[in-house]
PDB file of C-alpha atoms in Angstrom:
ATOM      1  CA  UNK A  19     138.067 135.155 100.029  1.00 70.00           C
ATOM      2  CA  UNK A  20     136.253 131.975 101.161  1.00 70.00           C
ATOM      3  CA  UNK A  21     133.020 130.981  99.381  1.00 73.00           C
ATOM      4  CA  UNK A  22     129.751 132.090 100.948  1.00 76.00           C
ATOM      5  CA  UNK A  23     127.964 129.588 103.171  1.00 80.00           C
ATOM      6  CA  UNK A  24     124.601 129.012 101.485  1.00 83.00           C
ATOM      7  CA  UNK A  25     123.625 125.925 103.464  1.00 86.00           C
ATOM      8  CA  UNK A  26     121.000 127.721 105.558  1.00 86.00           C
ATOM      9  CA  UNK A  27     119.333 129.175 102.452  1.00 87.00           C
ATOM     10  CA  UNK A  28     119.445 125.825 100.660  1.00 87.00           C
ATOM     11  CA  UNK A  29     117.976 124.046 103.680  1.00 88.00           C
ATOM     12  CA  UNK A  30     115.168 126.613 103.868  1.00 90.00           C
ATOM     13  CA  UNK A  31     114.415 126.272 100.145  1.00 91.00           C
ATOM     14  CA  UNK A  32     114.329 122.489 100.489  1.00 90.00           C
ATOM     15  CA  UNK A  33     111.979 122.719 103.472  1.00 91.00           C
ATOM     16  CA  UNK A  34     109.617 125.061 101.569  1.00 94.00           C
ATOM     17  CA  UNK A  35     109.659 122.828  98.483  1.00 92.00           C
ATOM     18  CA  UNK A  36     108.888 119.783 100.632  1.00 91.00           C
ATOM     19  CA  UNK A  37     106.024 121.595 102.388  1.00 93.00           C
ATOM     20  CA  UNK A  38     104.616 122.708  99.045  1.00 94.00           C
ATOM     21  CA  UNK A  39     104.848 119.159  97.650  1.00 93.00           C
ATOM     22  CA  UNK A  40     103.101 117.749 100.714  1.00 94.00           C
ATOM     23  CA  UNK A  41     100.379 120.393 100.510  1.00 95.00           C
ATOM     24  CA  UNK A  42      99.768 119.674  96.814  1.00 95.00           C
ATOM     25  CA  UNK A  43      99.709 115.925  97.416  1.00 94.00           C
ATOM     26  CA  UNK A  44      97.214 116.307 100.252  1.00 95.00           C
ATOM     27  CA  UNK A  45      95.045 118.492  97.994  1.00 95.00           C
ATOM     28  CA  UNK A  46      95.165 115.861  95.245  1.00 93.00           C
ATOM     29  CA  UNK A  47      94.191 113.112  97.697  1.00 92.00           C
ATOM     30  CA  UNK A  48      91.297 115.219  99.018  1.00 92.00           C
ATOM     31  CA  UNK A  49      90.105 115.897  95.481  1.00 91.00           C
ATOM     32  CA  UNK A  50      90.257 112.181  94.668  1.00 90.00           C
ATOM     33  CA  UNK A  51      88.301 111.443  97.837  1.00 90.00           C
ATOM     34  CA  UNK A  52      85.582 113.950  96.811  1.00 90.00           C
ATOM     35  CA  UNK A  53      85.275 112.802  93.200  1.00 86.00           C
ATOM     36  CA  UNK A  54      85.387 109.100  94.032  1.00 79.00           C
ATOM     37  CA  UNK A  55      87.243 108.369  90.802  1.00 67.00           C
ATOM     38  CA  UNK A  56      89.815 105.668  90.326  1.00 68.00           C
ATOM     39  CA  UNK A  57      92.857 106.526  92.423  1.00 85.00           C
ATOM     40  CA  UNK A  58      96.404 105.506  91.641  1.00 91.00           C
ATOM     41  CA  UNK A  59      99.768 106.709  92.844  1.00 92.00           C
ATOM     42  CA  UNK A  60     100.503 107.918  89.316  1.00 93.00           C
ATOM     43  CA  UNK A  61      97.285 109.946  89.173  1.00 92.00           C
ATOM     44  CA  UNK A  62      97.877 111.541  92.571  1.00 93.00           C
ATOM     45  CA  UNK A  63     101.504 112.316  91.700  1.00 94.00           C
ATOM     46  CA  UNK A  64     100.502 113.903  88.410  1.00 93.00           C
ATOM     47  CA  UNK A  65      97.736 115.989  89.985  1.00 92.00           C
ATOM     48  CA  UNK A  66     100.080 117.168  92.735  1.00 94.00           C
ATOM     49  CA  UNK A  67     103.051 117.775  90.454  1.00 95.00           C
ATOM     50  CA  UNK A  68     105.294 115.438  92.446  1.00 94.00           C
ATOM     51  CA  UNK A  69     107.074 112.212  91.606  1.00 93.00           C
ATOM     52  CA  UNK A  70     105.684 108.818  92.494  1.00 92.00           C
ATOM     53  CA  UNK A  71     108.974 107.951  94.162  1.00 92.00           C
ATOM     54  CA  UNK A  72     108.566 110.959  96.477  1.00 91.00           C
ATOM     55  CA  UNK A  73     105.008 109.899  97.295  1.00 93.00           C
ATOM     56  CA  UNK A  74     106.233 106.449  98.316  1.00 92.00           C
ATOM     57  CA  UNK A  75     108.627 108.054 100.827  1.00 93.00           C
ATOM     58  CA  UNK A  76     105.683 109.621 102.690  1.00 93.00           C
ATOM     59  CA  UNK A  77     104.106 106.837 104.788  1.00 93.00           C
ATOM     60  CA  UNK A  78     101.019 108.829 105.779  1.00 94.00           C
ATOM     61  CA  UNK A  79     100.264 109.770 102.168  1.00 94.00           C
ATOM     62  CA  UNK A  80     100.811 106.172 101.054  1.00 94.00           C
ATOM     63  CA  UNK A  81      98.345 105.033 103.716  1.00 94.00           C
ATOM     64  CA  UNK A  82      95.777 107.639 102.615  1.00 93.00           C
ATOM     65  CA  UNK A  83      96.057 106.617  98.958  1.00 93.00           C
ATOM     66  CA  UNK A  84      95.801 102.908  99.793  1.00 92.00           C
ATOM     67  CA  UNK A  85      92.747 103.638 101.934  1.00 90.00           C
ATOM     68  CA  UNK A  86      91.128 105.353  98.946  1.00 89.00           C
ATOM     69  CA  UNK A  87      92.006 102.432  96.709  1.00 88.00           C
ATOM     70  CA  UNK A  88      90.496  99.945  99.175  1.00 85.00           C
ATOM     71  CA  UNK A  89      87.177 101.833  99.153  1.00 80.00           C
ATOM     72  CA  UNK A  90      86.892 101.755  95.385  1.00 67.00           C
ATOM     73  CA  UNK A  91      85.258  98.830  93.633  1.00 62.00           C
ATOM     74  CA  UNK A  92      87.455  96.713  91.427  1.00 57.00           C
ATOM     75  CA  UNK A  93      87.773  98.147  87.974  1.00 56.00           C
ATOM     76  CA  UNK A  94      85.382  96.799  85.395  1.00 60.00           C
ATOM     77  CA  UNK A  95      87.200  94.737  82.855  1.00 55.00           C
ATOM     78  CA  UNK A  96      87.229  96.689  79.648  1.00 62.00           C
ATOM     79  CA  UNK A  97      89.595  94.411  77.793  1.00 65.00           C
ATOM     80  CA  UNK A  98      89.217  93.161  74.302  1.00 74.00           C
ATOM     81  CA  UNK A  99      85.930  91.770  73.119  1.00 77.00           C
ATOM     82  CA  UNK A 100      85.562  88.253  71.718  1.00 82.00           C
ATOM     83  CA  UNK A 101      86.446  88.010  68.040  1.00 82.00           C
ATOM     84  CA  UNK A 102      83.623  87.905  65.536  1.00 87.00           C
ATOM     85  CA  UNK A 103      82.929  84.743  63.561  1.00 88.00           C
ATOM     86  CA  UNK A 104      84.117  86.444  60.362  1.00 87.00           C
ATOM     87  CA  UNK A 105      87.362  87.473  62.053  1.00 88.00           C
ATOM     88  CA  UNK A 106      87.993  83.967  63.359  1.00 90.00           C
ATOM     89  CA  UNK A 107      87.208  82.566  59.890  1.00 92.00           C
ATOM     90  CA  UNK A 108      89.756  84.916  58.260  1.00 91.00           C
ATOM     91  CA  UNK A 109      92.395  84.008  60.818  1.00 91.00           C
ATOM     92  CA  UNK A 110      91.729  80.305  60.226  1.00 94.00           C
ATOM     93  CA  UNK A 111      91.977  80.706  56.448  1.00 94.00           C
ATOM     94  CA  UNK A 112      95.226  82.628  56.839  1.00 93.00           C
ATOM     95  CA  UNK A 113      96.640  79.965  59.142  1.00 94.00           C
ATOM     96  CA  UNK A 114      95.643  77.155  56.757  1.00 95.00           C
ATOM     97  CA  UNK A 115      97.252  78.971  53.817  1.00 95.00           C
ATOM     98  CA  UNK A 116     100.444  79.410  55.853  1.00 94.00           C
ATOM     99  CA  UNK A 117     100.433  75.720  56.788  1.00 95.00           C
ATOM    100  CA  UNK A 118     100.080  74.779  53.113  1.00 96.00           C
ATOM    101  CA  UNK A 119     102.985  77.100  52.213  1.00 95.00           C
ATOM    102  CA  UNK A 120     105.196  75.680  54.967  1.00 95.00           C
ATOM    103  CA  UNK A 121     104.427  72.091  53.916  1.00 96.00           C
ATOM    104  CA  UNK A 122     105.463  72.912  50.344  1.00 96.00           C
ATOM    105  CA  UNK A 123     108.694  74.525  51.582  1.00 96.00           C
ATOM    106  CA  UNK A 124     109.365  71.568  53.838  1.00 96.00           C
ATOM    107  CA  UNK A 125     108.849  69.133  50.974  1.00 95.00           C
ATOM    108  CA  UNK A 126     111.186  71.138  48.715  1.00 96.00           C
ATOM    109  CA  UNK A 127     113.863  71.287  51.399  1.00 95.00           C
ATOM    110  CA  UNK A 128     113.564  67.550  52.079  1.00 96.00           C
ATOM    111  CA  UNK A 129     114.067  66.890  48.354  1.00 95.00           C
ATOM    112  CA  UNK A 130     117.127  69.150  48.252  1.00 95.00           C
ATOM    113  CA  UNK A 131     118.524  67.423  51.334  1.00 95.00           C
ATOM    114  CA  UNK A 132     118.094  64.000  49.710  1.00 95.00           C
ATOM    115  CA  UNK A 133     119.934  65.259  46.634  1.00 95.00           C
ATOM    116  CA  UNK A 134     122.793  66.626  48.762  1.00 95.00           C
ATOM    117  CA  UNK A 135     123.070  63.371  50.735  1.00 94.00           C
ATOM    118  CA  UNK A 136     123.254  61.516  47.423  1.00 94.00           C
ATOM    119  CA  UNK A 137     126.031  63.861  46.284  1.00 93.00           C
ATOM    120  CA  UNK A 138     127.930  63.272  49.553  1.00 93.00           C
ATOM    121  CA  UNK A 139     127.648  59.481  49.087  1.00 93.00           C
ATOM    122  CA  UNK A 140     128.796  59.785  45.483  1.00 92.00           C
ATOM    123  CA  UNK A 141     131.806  61.883  46.469  1.00 92.00           C
ATOM    124  CA  UNK A 142     132.775  59.485  49.267  1.00 91.00           C
ATOM    125  CA  UNK A 143     132.567  56.594  46.833  1.00 88.00           C
ATOM    126  CA  UNK A 144     134.809  58.370  44.341  1.00 80.00           C
ATOM    127  CA  UNK A 145     137.451  59.288  46.937  1.00 71.00           C
ATOM    128  CA  UNK A 146     137.651  55.812  48.533  1.00 64.00           C
ATOM    129  CA  UNK A 147     137.707  53.890  45.210  1.00 57.00           C
TER     130      UNK A 147
END
């Protein structure tokens, strides 16, 4: 017995899922338009329960989201605040202590290198004599 042909049912299910996704995305865009909040593709996709990649395949929805984004003022910078004087002082003290430590290590390594070069010279002198 040949397998049943489910293509019509699958096509119908796909069409309904696509319509539902579009409807939810349009609702999310309308809600963003009403609230006037910051709009991003990620926020619209999350609110609609769809993927961002799907949103980007819908040119009219992309245009609507970009139109919303163009109407919104640029986001206020809420980045890090300038460091306090005490914080900068601590960082400077830490850096100076590290520099002192590295200079001591460097000096020790230079001394060890001089000793090893001396040993190499001594060994060359012994082998060629």
